[in-house]
Amino acid sequence: MKVLFRILIVATCIGIVVYYTNGDSSQTELLEGPPSITKPALEAESPQNSDQQLPRPASGISTFIGKSSQDILTAFGEPYRIDQSEFGYEWWIYNTNNSLLMVSITDHLVNQIYTNDMNYNTAPYVIGQTLDDIYRMTLFEQEVTVEMEDNIYIFAMNEQDLHNRILVKYENLYAQLYMDSITGQLHGVRFIDGETLVLHKPYEMQFIGELLEVSTPSSYAQIEINLANRRQLTDLANSFRMKNAIPALLQSDILASVAIENSEQMFMQTMESQTAEEEYTVEQQLNEMQQTYNQYGINVAANYKDAIEVIHGWMNSKEHRSLLADEKFTHIGSGAYVNYYTQLYVQQK
């Protein structure tokens, strides 16, 4: 009897050590962004002002598109920080008091503005609005054109876009409506000018004339861009959690370094063949750093235009959303390398 009791004690101790050292882990599949399909269009097939153009909203944050950076400073004050982007503009981040506003500036002018916070006026839309309400109040078509001098760019929304990533054309302005497919409500709105929309190419696009392309950033600039995407991923993840009454996660530099390494490794695997024996898992890195955790989860994505699109992709995938919204996690680390993204969630002891 004593021998059996000792065996039970030892087995229990081993189980505790295994649980608190390795923890339960959950790693989702790589979520690929929408394919960037860009092709020339035959002029005979191109629409001639066939899409509807709504009058530009008279109020709300969309009115800042085209205005100066000084107008933003007057309205919102100094940004919490300024991030770089691969598209040449700067992101001004306003992230205070559980409120998130992102404004991008190029040549001292506002070219896009995004929020998922109902405290900001997103007229004519309201954060939390249902998809049915949006369809009733908005006049739009499946194809949207952008005309720039002698060039025409035609964006086509697919069936999925029409349900969770709607593009609406206004006078000299475009709106991207990011829907939460789980709740059926409007999660966030991005107002954007035509030139930036063409640079992003977020939908299948045909064009007549010259194709507008982004220049490849320098190595130094890419480091700053990776850092910016990492910060924005964390901001957007916590903003999503707080909107859904889930506690925000504490940012961890240790976890961020692991996430960055994972993103870089994913990128390198696309550039050169790498055997399974050479792969360096997240769990190995956490154990070598002596990072104590009960469990961890990892979301990965690739080929999205920016952090806004990444989080929107994760929140509309049940598998990825389950980690993003898991109440047990306490800390977060985000990493980006070129167009590969990693977010690591940990429940620390």
Tab-separated table of C-alpha atoms in Angstrom:
chain	number	residue	atom	x	y	z
A	1	MET	CA	0.000	0.000	0.000
A	2	LYS	CA	2.838	2.392	0.863
A	3	VAL	CA	4.566	1.592	-2.450
A	4	LEU	CA	1.371	2.338	-4.384
A	5	PHE	CA	0.929	5.619	-2.488
A	6	ARG	CA	4.495	6.681	-3.344
A	7	ILE	CA	3.942	5.826	-7.013
A	8	LEU	CA	0.812	7.991	-7.063
A	9	ILE	CA	2.698	10.916	-5.498
A	10	VAL	CA	5.548	10.648	-8.034
A	11	ALA	CA	3.103	10.401	-10.945
A	12	THR	CA	1.233	13.455	-9.712
A	13	CYS	CA	4.468	15.465	-9.410
A	14	ILE	CA	5.531	14.463	-12.936
A	15	GLY	CA	2.131	15.507	-14.259
A	16	ILE	CA	2.392	18.910	-12.567
A	17	VAL	CA	5.906	19.463	-13.969
A	18	VAL	CA	4.814	18.532	-17.497
A	19	TYR	CA	1.729	20.746	-17.294
A	20	TYR	CA	3.501	23.823	-16.013
A	21	THR	CA	6.637	23.447	-18.116
A	22	ASN	CA	5.295	22.581	-21.522
A	23	GLY	CA	1.659	23.557	-21.153
A	24	ASP	CA	-1.152	22.994	-23.562
A	25	SER	CA	-0.537	24.493	-26.965
A	26	SER	CA	-2.691	25.399	-29.899
A	27	GLN	CA	-1.313	26.511	-33.236
A	28	THR	CA	-3.679	27.407	-36.049
A	29	GLU	CA	-3.132	26.901	-39.749
A	30	LEU	CA	-1.544	29.698	-41.757
A	31	LEU	CA	-4.306	32.069	-42.856
A	32	GLU	CA	-3.627	33.368	-46.359
A	33	GLY	CA	-4.846	36.809	-47.368
A	34	PRO	CA	-7.030	37.236	-50.454
A	35	PRO	CA	-5.020	36.651	-53.642
A	36	SER	CA	-3.830	39.856	-55.263
A	37	ILE	CA	-5.200	39.447	-58.780
A	38	THR	CA	-4.232	42.334	-61.034
A	39	LYS	CA	-4.588	42.235	-64.801
A	40	PRO	CA	-5.027	44.637	-67.712
A	41	ALA	CA	-8.567	45.105	-68.959
A	42	LEU	CA	-9.713	45.488	-72.540
A	43	GLU	CA	-11.031	49.010	-73.025
A	44	ALA	CA	-14.083	47.638	-74.778
A	45	GLU	CA	-14.967	45.674	-71.625
A	46	SER	CA	-14.393	48.508	-69.172
A	47	PRO	CA	-17.350	50.203	-67.503
A	48	GLN	CA	-17.905	53.846	-68.391
A	49	ASN	CA	-19.061	55.475	-65.161
A	50	SER	CA	-21.367	52.506	-64.644
A	51	ASP	CA	-20.977	52.360	-60.852
A	52	GLN	CA	-23.042	54.540	-58.556
A	53	GLN	CA	-21.276	57.430	-56.814
A	54	LEU	CA	-22.800	58.551	-53.541
A	55	PRO	CA	-22.459	62.113	-52.258
A	56	ARG	CA	-19.615	62.455	-49.796
A	57	PRO	CA	-20.668	62.344	-46.098
A	58	ALA	CA	-21.042	65.831	-44.625
A	59	SER	CA	-19.898	64.856	-41.132
A	60	GLY	CA	-17.722	62.333	-39.327
A	61	ILE	CA	-14.128	61.229	-39.617
A	62	SER	CA	-14.419	60.675	-43.383
A	63	THR	CA	-14.362	64.462	-43.833
A	64	PHE	CA	-10.672	64.456	-42.849
A	65	ILE	CA	-9.666	62.622	-46.047
A	66	GLY	CA	-7.734	65.151	-48.143
A	67	LYS	CA	-7.287	67.568	-45.255
A	68	SER	CA	-3.944	68.525	-43.716
A	69	SER	CA	-2.111	66.843	-40.868
A	70	GLN	CA	-2.574	70.092	-38.933
A	71	ASP	CA	-6.342	69.522	-39.069
A	72	ILE	CA	-5.774	66.142	-37.404
A	73	LEU	CA	-3.600	67.713	-34.707
A	74	THR	CA	-6.271	70.327	-34.046
A	75	ALA	CA	-9.023	67.720	-33.777
A	76	PHE	CA	-7.244	64.906	-31.919
A	77	GLY	CA	-3.970	66.330	-30.595
A	78	GLU	CA	-0.570	64.677	-30.825
A	79	PRO	CA	-0.673	60.981	-31.775
A	80	TYR	CA	0.301	58.306	-29.278
A	81	ARG	CA	2.973	57.250	-31.795
A	82	ILE	CA	3.816	57.410	-35.496
A	83	ASP	CA	4.382	54.205	-37.489
A	84	GLN	CA	5.923	53.650	-40.919
A	85	SER	CA	4.276	51.667	-43.715
A	86	GLU	CA	5.377	49.856	-46.851
A	87	PHE	CA	3.154	52.169	-48.915
A	88	GLY	CA	5.132	55.308	-48.123
A	89	TYR	CA	2.683	56.972	-45.760
A	90	GLU	CA	2.856	57.315	-41.961
A	91	TRP	CA	0.300	55.895	-39.578
A	92	TRP	CA	-0.633	58.252	-36.752
A	93	ILE	CA	-1.865	56.027	-33.937
A	94	TYR	CA	-4.320	57.295	-31.327
A	95	ASN	CA	-4.649	54.521	-28.775
A	96	THR	CA	-5.646	55.831	-25.370
A	97	ASN	CA	-8.440	55.124	-22.890
A	98	ASN	CA	-9.423	51.917	-24.700
A	99	SER	CA	-10.021	53.959	-27.862
A	100	LEU	CA	-8.331	53.234	-31.211
A	101	LEU	CA	-8.053	55.614	-34.164
A	102	MET	CA	-5.541	55.201	-37.005
A	103	VAL	CA	-4.838	58.043	-39.436
A	104	SER	CA	-2.403	57.770	-42.337
A	105	ILE	CA	-0.587	60.834	-43.646
A	106	THR	CA	1.268	61.304	-46.927
A	107	ASP	CA	2.819	64.639	-47.951
A	108	HIS	CA	1.110	66.247	-44.924
A	109	LEU	CA	-2.331	65.194	-46.190
A	110	VAL	CA	-4.728	62.580	-44.794
A	111	ASN	CA	-5.213	59.691	-47.217
A	112	GLN	CA	-7.046	57.198	-44.990
A	113	ILE	CA	-8.551	56.896	-41.535
A	114	TYR	CA	-9.668	53.774	-39.643
A	115	THR	CA	-11.468	53.061	-36.403
A	116	ASN	CA	-13.439	50.269	-34.787
A	117	ASP	CA	-14.534	52.493	-31.913
A	118	MET	CA	-18.160	53.617	-31.724
A	119	ASN	CA	-17.062	56.754	-29.854
A	120	TYR	CA	-15.886	58.178	-33.185
A	121	ASN	CA	-18.362	59.466	-35.726
A	122	THR	CA	-18.151	57.073	-38.682
A	123	ALA	CA	-21.138	58.577	-40.538
A	124	PRO	CA	-23.010	57.431	-42.483
A	125	TYR	CA	-22.274	54.160	-40.688
A	126	VAL	CA	-22.383	53.195	-37.024
A	127	ILE	CA	-20.034	50.673	-35.436
A	128	GLY	CA	-22.178	47.712	-34.408
A	129	GLN	CA	-24.624	48.228	-37.274
A	130	THR	CA	-26.004	45.024	-38.803
A	131	LEU	CA	-25.261	43.874	-42.321
A	132	ASP	CA	-28.967	44.073	-43.209
A	133	ASP	CA	-29.076	47.722	-42.115
A	134	ILE	CA	-26.034	48.533	-44.239
A	135	TYR	CA	-27.573	46.906	-47.307
A	136	ARG	CA	-30.811	48.811	-46.780
A	137	MET	CA	-29.131	52.222	-46.453
A	138	THR	CA	-26.230	51.892	-48.915
A	139	LEU	CA	-26.331	51.967	-52.694
A	140	PHE	CA	-23.391	50.054	-54.127
A	141	GLU	CA	-22.398	47.641	-56.872
A	142	GLN	CA	-20.168	44.591	-57.056
A	143	GLU	CA	-17.661	46.480	-59.219
A	144	VAL	CA	-16.153	49.800	-58.140
A	145	THR	CA	-13.988	52.023	-60.342
A	146	VAL	CA	-11.249	54.495	-59.509
A	147	GLU	CA	-10.366	57.018	-62.204
A	148	MET	CA	-7.024	58.832	-62.049
A	149	GLU	CA	-6.211	61.076	-65.008
A	150	ASP	CA	-6.256	58.740	-68.053
A	151	ASN	CA	-6.114	55.576	-65.943
A	152	ILE	CA	-9.065	53.443	-64.857
A	153	TYR	CA	-8.920	50.822	-62.080
A	154	ILE	CA	-11.811	48.399	-61.629
A	155	PHE	CA	-12.203	46.535	-58.318
A	156	ALA	CA	-14.465	43.470	-58.147
A	157	MET	CA	-15.790	42.144	-54.853
A	158	ASN	CA	-16.317	38.398	-54.547
A	159	GLU	CA	-19.119	36.739	-52.601
A	160	GLN	CA	-17.146	36.759	-49.360
A	161	ASP	CA	-16.255	40.445	-49.734
A	162	LEU	CA	-19.944	41.315	-50.146
A	163	HIS	CA	-20.584	39.852	-46.695
A	164	ASN	CA	-17.612	40.927	-44.617
A	165	ARG	CA	-15.422	43.430	-46.521
A	166	ILE	CA	-17.659	45.750	-48.487
A	167	LEU	CA	-16.275	48.527	-50.696
A	168	VAL	CA	-18.469	51.613	-51.202
A	169	LYS	CA	-17.754	54.511	-53.550
A	170	TYR	CA	-18.415	58.128	-52.629
A	171	GLU	CA	-17.418	61.344	-54.328
A	172	ASN	CA	-13.586	61.337	-54.220
A	173	LEU	CA	-13.757	58.890	-51.319
A	174	TYR	CA	-14.086	55.163	-50.675
A	175	ALA	CA	-15.236	53.229	-47.607
A	176	GLN	CA	-14.173	49.725	-46.625
A	177	LEU	CA	-16.664	48.196	-44.219
A	178	TYR	CA	-15.192	45.425	-42.074
A	179	MET	CA	-17.952	43.133	-40.837
A	180	ASP	CA	-17.746	40.652	-37.978
A	181	SER	CA	-19.181	37.543	-39.621
A	182	ILE	CA	-19.800	35.900	-36.234
A	183	THR	CA	-21.962	38.693	-34.792
A	184	GLY	CA	-23.159	40.008	-38.156
A	185	GLN	CA	-22.232	43.547	-37.119
A	186	LEU	CA	-19.973	46.277	-38.444
A	187	HIS	CA	-16.644	45.949	-36.652
A	188	GLY	CA	-14.588	48.749	-38.225
A	189	VAL	CA	-14.547	51.315	-41.028
A	190	ARG	CA	-11.690	52.505	-43.204
A	191	PHE	CA	-12.191	55.662	-45.280
A	192	ILE	CA	-9.581	55.894	-48.020
A	193	ASP	CA	-8.751	57.940	-51.103
A	194	GLY	CA	-8.590	56.439	-54.590
A	195	GLU	CA	-4.811	56.513	-55.031
A	196	THR	CA	-4.170	54.669	-51.767
A	197	LEU	CA	-6.855	52.120	-52.603
A	198	VAL	CA	-5.114	51.414	-55.910
A	199	LEU	CA	-1.747	51.071	-54.143
A	200	HIS	CA	-3.243	48.566	-51.679
A	201	LYS	CA	-5.036	46.470	-54.332
A	202	PRO	CA	-7.196	44.810	-51.637
A	203	TYR	CA	-9.634	43.283	-54.155
A	204	GLU	CA	-9.334	41.699	-57.564
A	205	MET	CA	-8.406	44.548	-59.896
A	206	GLN	CA	-8.368	45.236	-63.621
A	207	PHE	CA	-6.836	48.371	-65.038
A	208	ILE	CA	-6.615	50.446	-68.181
A	209	GLY	CA	-3.508	52.610	-68.517
A	210	GLU	CA	-0.579	52.527	-66.127
A	211	LEU	CA	-0.424	50.229	-63.114
A	212	LEU	CA	0.332	52.160	-59.937
A	213	GLU	CA	2.946	50.280	-57.905
A	214	VAL	CA	4.673	50.735	-54.564
A	215	SER	CA	8.462	51.025	-54.492
A	216	THR	CA	10.343	48.338	-52.551
A	217	PRO	CA	11.418	49.671	-49.138
A	218	SER	CA	15.076	49.649	-48.123
A	219	SER	CA	16.320	47.116	-45.578
A	220	TYR	CA	16.347	49.771	-42.854
A	221	ALA	CA	12.839	50.951	-43.762
A	222	GLN	CA	11.593	47.335	-43.711
A	223	ILE	CA	12.783	46.960	-40.114
A	224	GLU	CA	10.707	49.999	-39.139
A	225	ILE	CA	7.728	48.649	-41.087
A	226	ASN	CA	7.980	45.275	-39.331
A	227	LEU	CA	8.034	47.036	-35.966
A	228	ALA	CA	5.016	49.140	-36.929
A	229	ASN	CA	3.002	46.077	-37.993
A	230	ARG	CA	3.949	44.304	-34.771
A	231	ARG	CA	2.653	47.192	-32.649
A	232	GLN	CA	-0.529	47.561	-34.651
A	233	LEU	CA	-1.297	43.845	-34.431
A	234	THR	CA	-1.214	44.088	-30.637
A	235	ASP	CA	-3.299	47.293	-30.593
A	236	LEU	CA	-5.942	45.805	-32.876
A	237	ALA	CA	-6.061	42.470	-31.026
A	238	ASN	CA	-6.614	44.152	-27.670
A	239	SER	CA	-9.148	46.527	-29.199
A	240	PHE	CA	-11.083	43.519	-30.505
A	241	ARG	CA	-10.972	41.819	-27.115
A	242	MET	CA	-12.169	44.879	-25.211
A	243	LYS	CA	-15.018	45.420	-27.668
A	244	ASN	CA	-16.126	41.875	-26.835
A	245	ALA	CA	-15.801	42.401	-23.063
A	246	ILE	CA	-12.628	40.275	-22.872
A	247	PRO	CA	-9.680	41.578	-20.806
A	248	ALA	CA	-6.812	43.110	-22.779
A	249	LEU	CA	-3.531	41.196	-22.909
A	250	LEU	CA	-0.258	42.477	-21.486
A	251	GLN	CA	2.393	43.097	-24.141
A	252	SER	CA	5.530	40.977	-23.627
A	253	ASP	CA	8.823	41.780	-25.352
A	254	ILE	CA	9.981	38.192	-24.803
A	255	LEU	CA	6.909	36.808	-26.559
A	256	ALA	CA	7.262	39.430	-29.292
A	257	SER	CA	10.819	38.281	-30.020
A	258	VAL	CA	9.556	34.701	-30.378
A	259	ALA	CA	6.733	35.854	-32.664
A	260	ILE	CA	9.158	37.875	-34.811
A	261	GLU	CA	11.462	34.866	-35.135
A	262	ASN	CA	8.524	32.708	-36.188
A	263	SER	CA	7.415	35.220	-38.850
A	264	GLU	CA	10.947	35.471	-40.216
A	265	GLN	CA	11.237	31.696	-40.334
A	266	MET	CA	7.978	31.406	-42.268
A	267	PHE	CA	9.240	33.974	-44.766
A	268	MET	CA	12.583	32.224	-45.174
A	269	GLN	CA	10.842	28.917	-45.825
A	270	THR	CA	9.252	30.491	-48.897
A	271	MET	CA	12.661	31.641	-50.122
A	272	GLU	CA	14.571	28.387	-49.651
A	273	SER	CA	13.818	24.760	-48.836
A	274	GLN	CA	14.050	23.908	-45.169
A	275	THR	CA	13.738	20.439	-43.657
A	276	ALA	CA	11.603	19.660	-40.650
A	277	GLU	CA	14.727	18.991	-38.563
A	278	GLU	CA	15.849	22.599	-39.084
A	279	GLU	CA	12.564	24.085	-37.912
A	280	TYR	CA	12.721	25.845	-34.576
A	281	THR	CA	9.354	25.620	-32.856
A	282	VAL	CA	7.755	28.237	-30.641
A	283	GLU	CA	7.632	25.740	-27.788
A	284	GLN	CA	11.399	25.159	-28.026
A	285	GLN	CA	12.060	28.887	-27.881
A	286	LEU	CA	9.771	29.408	-24.897
A	287	ASN	CA	11.416	26.548	-23.027
A	288	GLU	CA	14.948	27.786	-23.768
A	289	MET	CA	14.009	31.256	-22.520
A	290	GLN	CA	12.563	29.634	-19.403
A	291	GLN	CA	9.293	31.349	-20.146
A	292	THR	CA	6.821	29.846	-17.681
A	293	TYR	CA	3.331	29.337	-19.007
A	294	ASN	CA	0.326	27.122	-18.508
A	295	GLN	CA	-0.638	27.143	-22.155
A	296	TYR	CA	-0.063	29.104	-25.330
A	297	GLY	CA	-1.740	29.711	-28.662
A	298	ILE	CA	-0.346	30.996	-31.924
A	299	ASN	CA	-2.067	32.621	-34.890
A	300	VAL	CA	-0.219	33.035	-38.181
A	301	ALA	CA	-1.090	34.803	-41.419
A	302	ALA	CA	0.516	35.795	-44.700
A	303	ASN	CA	0.014	38.062	-47.705
A	304	TYR	CA	-2.325	40.574	-46.077
A	305	LYS	CA	-2.042	44.270	-46.957
A	306	ASP	CA	-1.640	45.485	-43.376
A	307	ALA	CA	-2.383	44.722	-39.725
A	308	ILE	CA	-6.014	45.853	-40.055
A	309	GLU	CA	-6.639	43.200	-42.705
A	310	VAL	CA	-4.801	40.528	-40.668
A	311	ILE	CA	-6.917	40.986	-37.536
A	312	HIS	CA	-10.065	41.123	-39.645
A	313	GLY	CA	-9.063	37.808	-41.230
A	314	TRP	CA	-8.398	36.169	-37.872
A	315	MET	CA	-11.625	37.386	-36.269
A	316	ASN	CA	-13.672	35.961	-39.156
A	317	SER	CA	-12.026	32.535	-38.958
A	318	LYS	CA	-13.517	30.426	-36.154
A	319	GLU	CA	-10.243	28.602	-35.570
A	320	HIS	CA	-8.167	31.785	-35.272
A	321	ARG	CA	-10.858	33.738	-33.439
A	322	SER	CA	-10.971	31.100	-30.690
A	323	LEU	CA	-7.396	32.045	-29.735
A	324	LEU	CA	-7.829	35.778	-30.287
A	325	ALA	CA	-10.821	35.782	-27.919
A	326	ASP	CA	-9.627	33.220	-25.362
A	327	GLU	CA	-10.179	34.649	-21.864
A	328	LYS	CA	-7.558	32.379	-20.277
A	329	PHE	CA	-4.624	34.125	-21.967
A	330	THR	CA	-2.851	36.890	-20.067
A	331	HIS	CA	0.042	38.048	-22.285
A	332	ILE	CA	0.608	38.711	-25.968
A	333	GLY	CA	3.533	38.998	-28.345
A	334	SER	CA	3.142	40.051	-31.969
A	335	GLY	CA	5.671	39.750	-34.767
A	336	ALA	CA	5.825	40.694	-38.429
A	337	TYR	CA	8.397	40.048	-41.110
A	338	VAL	CA	7.619	41.504	-44.536
A	339	ASN	CA	4.137	40.040	-45.218
A	340	TYR	CA	4.214	37.212	-42.649
A	341	TYR	CA	2.496	37.761	-39.317
A	342	THR	CA	2.532	35.903	-35.986
A	343	GLN	CA	0.633	36.523	-32.783
A	344	LEU	CA	1.497	34.537	-29.674
A	345	TYR	CA	-0.908	34.300	-26.723
A	346	VAL	CA	0.231	32.927	-23.372
A	347	GLN	CA	-1.365	32.125	-20.056
A	348	GLN	CA	1.474	32.760	-17.633
A	349	LYS	CA	1.650	31.323	-14.178
